CSV table of C-alpha atoms in Angstrom, one decimal:
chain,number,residue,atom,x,y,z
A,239,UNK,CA,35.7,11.1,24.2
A,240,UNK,CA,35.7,11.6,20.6
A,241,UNK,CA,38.6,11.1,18.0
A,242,UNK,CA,38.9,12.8,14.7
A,243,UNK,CA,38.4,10.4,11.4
A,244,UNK,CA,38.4,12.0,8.1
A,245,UNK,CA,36.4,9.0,7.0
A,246,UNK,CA,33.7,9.0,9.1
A,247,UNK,CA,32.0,11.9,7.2
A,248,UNK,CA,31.2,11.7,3.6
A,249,UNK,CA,31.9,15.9,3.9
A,250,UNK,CA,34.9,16.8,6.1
A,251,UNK,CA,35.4,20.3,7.7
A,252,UNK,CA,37.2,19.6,11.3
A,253,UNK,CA,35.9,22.6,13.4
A,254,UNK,CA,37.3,21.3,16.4
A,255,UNK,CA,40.4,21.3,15.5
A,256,UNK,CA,40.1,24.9,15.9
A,257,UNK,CA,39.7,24.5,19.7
A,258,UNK,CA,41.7,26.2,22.1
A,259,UNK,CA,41.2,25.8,26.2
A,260,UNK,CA,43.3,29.1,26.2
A,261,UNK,CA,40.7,30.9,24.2
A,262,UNK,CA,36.9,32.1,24.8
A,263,UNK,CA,35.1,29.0,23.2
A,264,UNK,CA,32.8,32.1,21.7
A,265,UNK,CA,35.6,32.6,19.3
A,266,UNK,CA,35.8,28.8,18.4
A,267,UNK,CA,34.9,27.7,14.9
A,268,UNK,CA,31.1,26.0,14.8
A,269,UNK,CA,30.2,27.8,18.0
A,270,UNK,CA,27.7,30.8,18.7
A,271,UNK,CA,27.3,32.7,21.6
A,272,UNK,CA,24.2,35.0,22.7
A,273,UNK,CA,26.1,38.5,22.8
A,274,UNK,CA,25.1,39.8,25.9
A,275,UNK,CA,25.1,37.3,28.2
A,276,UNK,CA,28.1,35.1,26.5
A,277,UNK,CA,26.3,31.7,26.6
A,278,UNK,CA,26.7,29.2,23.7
A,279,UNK,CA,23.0,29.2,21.5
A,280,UNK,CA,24.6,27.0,18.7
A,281,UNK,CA,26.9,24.2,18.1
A,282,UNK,CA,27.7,23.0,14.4
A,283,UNK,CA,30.0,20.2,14.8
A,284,UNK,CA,28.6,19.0,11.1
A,285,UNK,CA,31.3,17.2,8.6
A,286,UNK,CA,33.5,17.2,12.2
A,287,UNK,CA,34.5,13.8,11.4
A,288,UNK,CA,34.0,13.0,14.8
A,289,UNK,CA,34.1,9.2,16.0
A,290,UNK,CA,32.9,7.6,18.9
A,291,UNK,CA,30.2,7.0,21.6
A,292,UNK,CA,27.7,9.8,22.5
A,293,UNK,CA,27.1,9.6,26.1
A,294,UNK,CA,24.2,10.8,28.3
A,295,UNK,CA,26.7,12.5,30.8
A,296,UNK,CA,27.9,14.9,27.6
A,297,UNK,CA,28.8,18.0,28.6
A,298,UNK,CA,26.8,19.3,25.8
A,299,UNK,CA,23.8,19.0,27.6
A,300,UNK,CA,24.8,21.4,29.9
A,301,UNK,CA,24.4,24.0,27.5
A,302,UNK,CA,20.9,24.7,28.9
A,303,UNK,CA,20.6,28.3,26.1
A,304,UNK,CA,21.3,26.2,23.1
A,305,UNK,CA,19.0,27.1,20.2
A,306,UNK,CA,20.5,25.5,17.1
A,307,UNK,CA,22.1,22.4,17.7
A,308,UNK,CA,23.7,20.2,13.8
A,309,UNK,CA,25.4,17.1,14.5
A,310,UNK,CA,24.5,15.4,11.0
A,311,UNK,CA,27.3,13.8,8.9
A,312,UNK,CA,29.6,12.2,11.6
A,313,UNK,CA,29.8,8.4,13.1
A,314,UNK,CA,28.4,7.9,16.8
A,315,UNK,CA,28.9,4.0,16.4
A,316,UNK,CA,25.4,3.2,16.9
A,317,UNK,CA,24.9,5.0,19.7
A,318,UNK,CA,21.5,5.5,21.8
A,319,UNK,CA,20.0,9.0,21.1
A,320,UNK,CA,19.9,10.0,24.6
A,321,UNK,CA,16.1,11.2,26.5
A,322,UNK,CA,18.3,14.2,27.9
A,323,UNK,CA,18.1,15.9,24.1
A,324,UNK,CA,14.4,16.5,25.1
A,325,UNK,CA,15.7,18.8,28.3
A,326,UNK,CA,17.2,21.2,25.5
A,327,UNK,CA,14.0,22.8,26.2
A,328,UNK,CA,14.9,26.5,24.2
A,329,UNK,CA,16.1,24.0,20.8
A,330,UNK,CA,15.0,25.3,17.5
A,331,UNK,CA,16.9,23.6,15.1
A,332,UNK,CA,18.1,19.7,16.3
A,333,UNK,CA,19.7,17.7,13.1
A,334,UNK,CA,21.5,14.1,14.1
A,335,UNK,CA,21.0,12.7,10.4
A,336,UNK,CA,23.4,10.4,8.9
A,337,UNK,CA,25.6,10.4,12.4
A,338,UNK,CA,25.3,6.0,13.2
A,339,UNK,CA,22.5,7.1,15.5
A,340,UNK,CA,20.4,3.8,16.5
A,341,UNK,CA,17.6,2.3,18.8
A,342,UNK,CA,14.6,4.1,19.6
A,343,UNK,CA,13.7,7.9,19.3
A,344,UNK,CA,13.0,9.1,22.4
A,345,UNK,CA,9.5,10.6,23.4
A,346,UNK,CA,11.1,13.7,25.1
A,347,UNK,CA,12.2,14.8,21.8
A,348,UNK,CA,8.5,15.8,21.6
A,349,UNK,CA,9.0,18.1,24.5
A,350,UNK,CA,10.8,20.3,22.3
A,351,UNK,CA,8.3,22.7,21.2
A,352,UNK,CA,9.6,25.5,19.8
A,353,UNK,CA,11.9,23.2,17.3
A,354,UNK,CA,11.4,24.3,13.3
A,355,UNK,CA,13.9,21.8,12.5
A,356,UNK,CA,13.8,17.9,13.1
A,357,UNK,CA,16.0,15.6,11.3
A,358,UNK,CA,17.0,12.2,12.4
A,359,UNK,CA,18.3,9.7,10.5
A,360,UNK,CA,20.7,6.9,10.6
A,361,UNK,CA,23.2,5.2,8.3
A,362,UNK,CA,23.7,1.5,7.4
A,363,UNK,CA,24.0,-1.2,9.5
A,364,UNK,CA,22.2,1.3,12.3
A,365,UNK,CA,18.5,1.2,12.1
A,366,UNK,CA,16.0,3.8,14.1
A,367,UNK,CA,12.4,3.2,15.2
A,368,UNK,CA,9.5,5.6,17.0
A,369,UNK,CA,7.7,3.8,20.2
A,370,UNK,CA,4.3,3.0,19.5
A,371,UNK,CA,2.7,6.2,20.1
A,372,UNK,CA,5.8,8.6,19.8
A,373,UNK,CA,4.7,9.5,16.2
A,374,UNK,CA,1.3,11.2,17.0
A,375,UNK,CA,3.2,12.9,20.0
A,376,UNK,CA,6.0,14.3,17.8
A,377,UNK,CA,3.1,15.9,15.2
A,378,UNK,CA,1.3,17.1,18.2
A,379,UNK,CA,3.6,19.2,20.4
A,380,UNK,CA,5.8,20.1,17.4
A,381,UNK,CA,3.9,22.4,15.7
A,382,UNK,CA,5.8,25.3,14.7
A,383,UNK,CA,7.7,22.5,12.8
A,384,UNK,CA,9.4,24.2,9.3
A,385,UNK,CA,11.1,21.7,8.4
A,386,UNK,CA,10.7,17.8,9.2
A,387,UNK,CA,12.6,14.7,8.3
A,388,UNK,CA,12.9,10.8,9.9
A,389,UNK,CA,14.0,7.5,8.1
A,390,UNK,CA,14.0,3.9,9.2
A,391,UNK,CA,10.3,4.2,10.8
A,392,UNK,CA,7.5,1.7,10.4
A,393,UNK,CA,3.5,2.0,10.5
A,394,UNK,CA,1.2,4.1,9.4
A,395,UNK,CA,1.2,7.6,8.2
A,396,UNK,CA,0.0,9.6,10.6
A,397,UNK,CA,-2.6,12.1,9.3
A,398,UNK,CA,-1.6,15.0,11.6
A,399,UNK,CA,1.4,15.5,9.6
A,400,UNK,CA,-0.7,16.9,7.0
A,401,UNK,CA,-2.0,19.8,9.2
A,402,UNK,CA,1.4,21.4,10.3
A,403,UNK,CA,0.3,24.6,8.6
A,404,UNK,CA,4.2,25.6,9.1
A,405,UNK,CA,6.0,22.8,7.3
A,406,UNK,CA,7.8,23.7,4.2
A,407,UNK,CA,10.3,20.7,4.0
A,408,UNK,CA,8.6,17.2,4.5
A,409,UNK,CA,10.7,14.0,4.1
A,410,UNK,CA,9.6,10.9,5.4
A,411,UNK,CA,11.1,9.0,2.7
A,412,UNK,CA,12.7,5.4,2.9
A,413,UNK,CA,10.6,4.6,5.6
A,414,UNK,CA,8.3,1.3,6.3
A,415,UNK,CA,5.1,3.5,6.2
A,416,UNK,CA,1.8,2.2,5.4
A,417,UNK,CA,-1.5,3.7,4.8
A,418,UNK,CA,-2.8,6.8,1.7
A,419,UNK,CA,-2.7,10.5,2.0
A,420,UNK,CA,-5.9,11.9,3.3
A,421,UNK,CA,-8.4,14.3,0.9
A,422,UNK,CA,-7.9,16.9,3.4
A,423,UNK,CA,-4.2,18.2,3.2
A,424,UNK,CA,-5.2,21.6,2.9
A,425,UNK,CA,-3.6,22.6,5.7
A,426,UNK,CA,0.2,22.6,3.8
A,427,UNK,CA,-0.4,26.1,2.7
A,428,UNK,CA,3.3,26.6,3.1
A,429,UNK,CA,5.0,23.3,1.9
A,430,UNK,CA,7.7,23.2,-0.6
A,431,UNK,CA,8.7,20.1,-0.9
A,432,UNK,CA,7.2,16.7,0.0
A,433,UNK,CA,9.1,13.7,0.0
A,434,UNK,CA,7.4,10.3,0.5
A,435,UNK,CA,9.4,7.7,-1.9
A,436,UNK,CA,10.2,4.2,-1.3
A,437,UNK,CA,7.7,3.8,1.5
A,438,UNK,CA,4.4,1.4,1.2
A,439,UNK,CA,1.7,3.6,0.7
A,440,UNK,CA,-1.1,3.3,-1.5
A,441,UNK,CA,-4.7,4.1,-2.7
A,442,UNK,CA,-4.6,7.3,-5.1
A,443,UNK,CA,-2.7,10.1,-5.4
A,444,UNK,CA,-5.3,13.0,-5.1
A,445,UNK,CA,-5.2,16.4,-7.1
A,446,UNK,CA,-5.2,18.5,-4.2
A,447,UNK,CA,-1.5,17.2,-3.3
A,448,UNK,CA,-0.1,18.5,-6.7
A,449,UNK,CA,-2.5,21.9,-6.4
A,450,UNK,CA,-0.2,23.1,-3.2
A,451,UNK,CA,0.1,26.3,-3.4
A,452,UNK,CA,3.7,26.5,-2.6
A,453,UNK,CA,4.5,23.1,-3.4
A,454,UNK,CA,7.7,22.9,-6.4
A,455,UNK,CA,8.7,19.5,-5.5
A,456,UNK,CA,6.6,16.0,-5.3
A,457,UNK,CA,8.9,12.7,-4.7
A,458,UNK,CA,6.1,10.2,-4.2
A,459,UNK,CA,7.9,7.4,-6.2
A,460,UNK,CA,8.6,3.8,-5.3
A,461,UNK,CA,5.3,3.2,-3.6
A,462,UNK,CA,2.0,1.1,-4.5
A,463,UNK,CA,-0.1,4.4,-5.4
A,464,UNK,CA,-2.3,2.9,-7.7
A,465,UNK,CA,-5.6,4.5,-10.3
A,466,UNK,CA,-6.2,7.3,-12.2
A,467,UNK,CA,-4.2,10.9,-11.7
A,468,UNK,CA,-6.9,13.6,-11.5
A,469,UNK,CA,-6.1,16.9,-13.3
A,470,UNK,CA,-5.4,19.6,-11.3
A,471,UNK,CA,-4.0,23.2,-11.0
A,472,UNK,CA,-0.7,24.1,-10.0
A,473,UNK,CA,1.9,27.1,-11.1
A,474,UNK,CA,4.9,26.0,-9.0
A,475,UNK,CA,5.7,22.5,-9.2
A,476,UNK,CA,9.0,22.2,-11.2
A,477,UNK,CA,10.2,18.6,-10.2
A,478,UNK,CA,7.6,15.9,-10.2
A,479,UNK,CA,8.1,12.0,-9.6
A,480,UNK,CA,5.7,9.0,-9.3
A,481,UNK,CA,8.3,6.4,-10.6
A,482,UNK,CA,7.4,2.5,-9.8
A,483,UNK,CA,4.0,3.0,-8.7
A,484,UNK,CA,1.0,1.2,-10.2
A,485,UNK,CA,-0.8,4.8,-11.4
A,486,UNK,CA,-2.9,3.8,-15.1
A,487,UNK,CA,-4.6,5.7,-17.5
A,488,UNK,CA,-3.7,8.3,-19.6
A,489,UNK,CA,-1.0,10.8,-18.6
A,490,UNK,CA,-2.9,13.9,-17.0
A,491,UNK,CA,-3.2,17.2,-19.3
A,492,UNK,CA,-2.1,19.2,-16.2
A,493,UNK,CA,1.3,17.3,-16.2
A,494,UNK,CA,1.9,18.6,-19.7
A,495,UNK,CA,0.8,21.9,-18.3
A,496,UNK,CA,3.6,23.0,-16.0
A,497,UNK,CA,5.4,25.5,-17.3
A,498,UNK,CA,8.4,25.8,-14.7
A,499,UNK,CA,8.8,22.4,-14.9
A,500,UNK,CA,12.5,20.9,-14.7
A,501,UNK,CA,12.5,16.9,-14.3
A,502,UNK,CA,9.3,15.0,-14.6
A,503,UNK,CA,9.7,11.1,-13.9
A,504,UNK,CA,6.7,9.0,-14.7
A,505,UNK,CA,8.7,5.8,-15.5
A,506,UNK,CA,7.7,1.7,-14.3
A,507,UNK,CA,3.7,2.4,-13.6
A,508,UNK,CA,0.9,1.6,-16.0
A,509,UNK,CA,0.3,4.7,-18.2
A,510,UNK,CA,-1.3,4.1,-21.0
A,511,UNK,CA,-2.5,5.9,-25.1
A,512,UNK,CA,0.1,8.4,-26.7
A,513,UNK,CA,2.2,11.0,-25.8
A,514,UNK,CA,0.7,14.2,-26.0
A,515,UNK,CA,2.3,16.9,-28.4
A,516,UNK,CA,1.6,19.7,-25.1
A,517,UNK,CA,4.7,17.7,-23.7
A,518,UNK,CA,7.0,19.9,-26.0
A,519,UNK,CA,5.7,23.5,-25.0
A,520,UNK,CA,7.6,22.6,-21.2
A,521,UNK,CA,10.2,24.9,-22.4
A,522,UNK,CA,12.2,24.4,-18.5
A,523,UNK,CA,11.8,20.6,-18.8
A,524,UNK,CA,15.6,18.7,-18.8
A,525,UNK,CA,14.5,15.2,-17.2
A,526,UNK,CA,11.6,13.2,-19.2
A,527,UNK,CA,11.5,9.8,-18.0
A,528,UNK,CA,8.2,7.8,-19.3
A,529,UNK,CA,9.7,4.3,-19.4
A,530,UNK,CA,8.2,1.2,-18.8
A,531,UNK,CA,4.8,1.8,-19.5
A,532,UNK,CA,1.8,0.8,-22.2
A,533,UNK,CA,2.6,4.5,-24.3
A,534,UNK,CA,1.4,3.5,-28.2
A,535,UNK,CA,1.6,5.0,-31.3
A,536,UNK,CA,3.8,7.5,-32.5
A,537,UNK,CA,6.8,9.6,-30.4
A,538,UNK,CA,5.8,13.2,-31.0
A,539,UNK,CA,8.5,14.6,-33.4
A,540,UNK,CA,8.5,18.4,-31.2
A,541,UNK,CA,10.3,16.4,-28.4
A,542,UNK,CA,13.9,17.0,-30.6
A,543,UNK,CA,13.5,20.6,-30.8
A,544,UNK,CA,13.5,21.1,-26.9
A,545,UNK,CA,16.3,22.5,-26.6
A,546,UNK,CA,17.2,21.9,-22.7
A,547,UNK,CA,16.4,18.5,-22.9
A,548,UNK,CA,19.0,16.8,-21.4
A,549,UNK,CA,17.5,13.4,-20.0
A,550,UNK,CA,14.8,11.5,-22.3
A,551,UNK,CA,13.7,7.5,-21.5
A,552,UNK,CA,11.3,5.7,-23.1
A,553,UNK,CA,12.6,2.7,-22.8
A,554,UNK,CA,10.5,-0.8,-22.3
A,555,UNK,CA,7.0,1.0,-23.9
A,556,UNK,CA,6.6,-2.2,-26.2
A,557,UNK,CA,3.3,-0.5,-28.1
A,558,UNK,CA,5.6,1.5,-30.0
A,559,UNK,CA,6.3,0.4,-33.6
A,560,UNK,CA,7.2,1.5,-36.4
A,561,UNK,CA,10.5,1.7,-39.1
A,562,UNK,CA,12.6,4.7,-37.9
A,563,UNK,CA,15.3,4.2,-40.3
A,564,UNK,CA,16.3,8.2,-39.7
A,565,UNK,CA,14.5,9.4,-36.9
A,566,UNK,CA,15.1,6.4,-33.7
A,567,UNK,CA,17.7,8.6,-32.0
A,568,UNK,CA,15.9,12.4,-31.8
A,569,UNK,CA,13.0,10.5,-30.8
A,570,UNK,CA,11.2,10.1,-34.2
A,571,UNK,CA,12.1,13.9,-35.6
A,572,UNK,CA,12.4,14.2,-39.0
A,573,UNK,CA,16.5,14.8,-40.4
A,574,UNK,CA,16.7,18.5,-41.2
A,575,UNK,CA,19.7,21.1,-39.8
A,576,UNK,CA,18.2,21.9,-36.7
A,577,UNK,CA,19.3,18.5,-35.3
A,578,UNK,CA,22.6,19.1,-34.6
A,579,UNK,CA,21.7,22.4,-33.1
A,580,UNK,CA,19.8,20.6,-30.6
A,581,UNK,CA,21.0,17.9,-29.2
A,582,UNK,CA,25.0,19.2,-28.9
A,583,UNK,CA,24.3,19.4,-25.2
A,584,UNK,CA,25.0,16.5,-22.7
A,585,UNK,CA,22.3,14.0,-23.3
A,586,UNK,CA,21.2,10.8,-22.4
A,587,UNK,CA,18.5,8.4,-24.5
A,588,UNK,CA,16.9,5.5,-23.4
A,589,UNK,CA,14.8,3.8,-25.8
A,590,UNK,CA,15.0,0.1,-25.5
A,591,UNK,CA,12.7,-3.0,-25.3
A,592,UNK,CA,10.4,-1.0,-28.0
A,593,UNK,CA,9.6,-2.7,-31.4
A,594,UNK,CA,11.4,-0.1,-33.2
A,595,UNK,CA,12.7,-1.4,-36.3
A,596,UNK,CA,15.1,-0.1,-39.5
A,597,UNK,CA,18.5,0.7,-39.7
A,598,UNK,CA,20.7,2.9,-37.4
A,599,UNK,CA,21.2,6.4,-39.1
A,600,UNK,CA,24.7,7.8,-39.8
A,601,UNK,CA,23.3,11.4,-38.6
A,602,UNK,CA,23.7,9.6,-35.0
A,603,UNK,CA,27.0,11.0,-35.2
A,604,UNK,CA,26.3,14.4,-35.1
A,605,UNK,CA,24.7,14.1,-31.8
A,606,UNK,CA,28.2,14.9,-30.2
A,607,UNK,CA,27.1,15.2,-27.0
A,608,UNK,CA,25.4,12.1,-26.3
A,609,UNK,CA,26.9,10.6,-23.2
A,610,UNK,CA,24.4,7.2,-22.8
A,611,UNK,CA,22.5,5.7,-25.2
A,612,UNK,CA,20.5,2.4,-24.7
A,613,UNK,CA,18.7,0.9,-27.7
A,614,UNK,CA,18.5,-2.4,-26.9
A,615,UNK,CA,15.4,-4.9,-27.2
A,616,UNK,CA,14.5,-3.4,-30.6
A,617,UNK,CA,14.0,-4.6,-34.1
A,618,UNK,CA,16.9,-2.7,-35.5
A,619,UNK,CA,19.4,-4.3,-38.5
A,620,UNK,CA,21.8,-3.1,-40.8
A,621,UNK,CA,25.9,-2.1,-40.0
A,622,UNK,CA,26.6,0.2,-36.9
A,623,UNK,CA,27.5,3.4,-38.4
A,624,UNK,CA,31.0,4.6,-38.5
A,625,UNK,CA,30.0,8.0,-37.4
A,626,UNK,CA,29.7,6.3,-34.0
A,627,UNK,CA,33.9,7.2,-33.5
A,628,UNK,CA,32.8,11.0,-33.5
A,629,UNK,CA,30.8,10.6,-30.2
A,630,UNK,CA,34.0,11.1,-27.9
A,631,UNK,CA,31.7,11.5,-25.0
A,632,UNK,CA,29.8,8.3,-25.4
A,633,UNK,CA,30.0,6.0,-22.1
């Protein structure tokens, strides 16, 4: 038996509180029913705030029609995710992520093989791990898979993953996983978005991942990807990531390329010469994040005239030098009118641990919606402006 916590869910919407034994459970909130015959095909007890044990003897397994089947987003105190999910053989969509779910996953999950929808994951202190061969059997009877997602798993990346010709959604990050992606991934015609952070792979990161055809967003930060980024050819991607990896070289012409793209995170690896001018034609790009690196020379001055700019760190590049006396806050652009124009939007600028040096313009004031800004580290000197009190946003 269940009770009803409002804090057991980080969202709250209480569908069975709706629940009446004195009305067709068809009717009830979070539940679905197959018109014709009146049997339940899906249950949505999401954000339910339910607390307690999950049993193997739940009467929700009875529920032999069931097609779409979200638990995510409650707290089942670490319980067991029971074999007899597997017997739910007409399942399509099966999501128990971020519901206290702990111990092994069960290989009968893999018996589920019309499911388009897997996610299972767990919350702190609750850990989840796959037996020893559950993996490959998952990625080998699930293969109409759409949409795939596991945490808390250790060993190595399996290569079958990479030839679910249906998968658009791919998570595995936060995960203990080991290993490189294979040259061949050509069978992720349809994949959308591919999320592999803050696991332990490495070798490189080949061309033919960012040249998906459908692919608009690449998480593969946090990870010991290491060597050179290939260029490659892509009209889709809009959010790219490789943070804390140990990727060197120059920064790939094809990343400066992407038109459509939003956020592009190349911070903590070891790129290395100038920033390329072609940065400022991204016209969509908000997010720039290309600190901690070896980036020398000079800040091109086009990066304060991007408008939608909203995010810029270039913080801990130590090659950069110079006096900046009016130009260290947009980045090294020259004072003129256009700089209030363009950087009145919420912003945030990250340029410490450089060897900036000079003296802290008054014109920093006009920049009235700066919300963070970290200069640190620098060789800066002079009197803080008093233009600073204008910045009524600044945190």
């Amino acid at each position: 038996m269940f009770t009803i916590n409002p804090n057991a869910s980080v969202c709250y919407n209480p569908t069975t509180l709706s629940w009446n034994n004195r009305t067709d459970c068809c009717s009830w909130m979070g539940v679905h029913c197959e018109e014709t015959t009146g049997q339940v095909i899906e249950l949505d007890l999401a954000c339910s705030g339910l607390q307690g044990k999950f049993h193997s003897n739940s009467s929700l397994f009875q529920l032999s029609k069931l097609k779409r089947l979200y638990l995510y987003f409650n707290n089942f105190s670490g319980s067991l995710i029971s074999a007899k999910f597997g017997e739910l053989s007409n399942l399509t969509h099966l999501d128990l992520s971020h519901s206290g779910f702990t111990g092994v996953i069960p290989a009968e999950i893999s018996h589920l093989s019309k499911l388009q929808v897997l996610s299972i994951s767990t919350v702190d202190p609750y850990g989840l791990r796959l037996g020893p061969y559950n993996f490959e059997l998952l990625l080998k009877n699930l293969t109409q898979l759409r949409k795939f997602h596991l945490d808390s798993l250790r060993g190595v990346l399996p290569e079958r993953v990479f030839h679910l010709s249906n998968l658009e959604h791919f998570e595995l990050s936060s995960n203990s996983l080991t290993g490189s992606i294979p040259s061949n991934v050509s069978g992720l015609q349809n994949l959308q978005l591919l999320y592999l952070s803050s696991n332990y792979l490495n070798g490189t990161i080949l061309s033919c991942i960012f040249s998906l055809p459908s692919l608009f967003l690449l998480d593969l930060s946090n990870n010991f990807f290491s060597g050179k980024i290939q260029e490659f050819k892509s009209n889709t991607l809009e959010f790219v990531s490789v943070k804390q990896n140990q990727l060197q070289g120059p920064i790939p012409k094809s990343l400066l390329d992407l038109q459509d793209v939003q956020v592009l995170i190349l911070s903590q690896n070891n790129f290395s010469v100038q920033i390329a001018s072609t940065v400022c034609n991204l016209k969509t790009l908000s997010v720039l994040d290309l600190g901690s690196n070896h980036l020398n020379r000079t800040i091109p001055q086009c990066l304060g005239e991007m408008s939608g700019l909203t995010v810029l760190g270039l913080n801990e590049n130590s090659d950069f030098s110079g006096h900046h006396a009016n130009t260290l806050i947009v980045t090294t652009k020259s004072l003129d009118l256009e700089l209030p124009r363009v950087l009145t939007t919420s912003m945030i600028i990250d340029l410490s641990r450089n060897r900036f040096e000079g003296y802290l313009p008054s014109i920093i004031g006009d920049l009235v919606g700066l919300r963070t800004q970290n200069l640190s580290h620098n060789g800066l000197e002079g009197i803080i402006p008093a233009s600073l009190q204008h910045l009524s946003v600044l945190e």
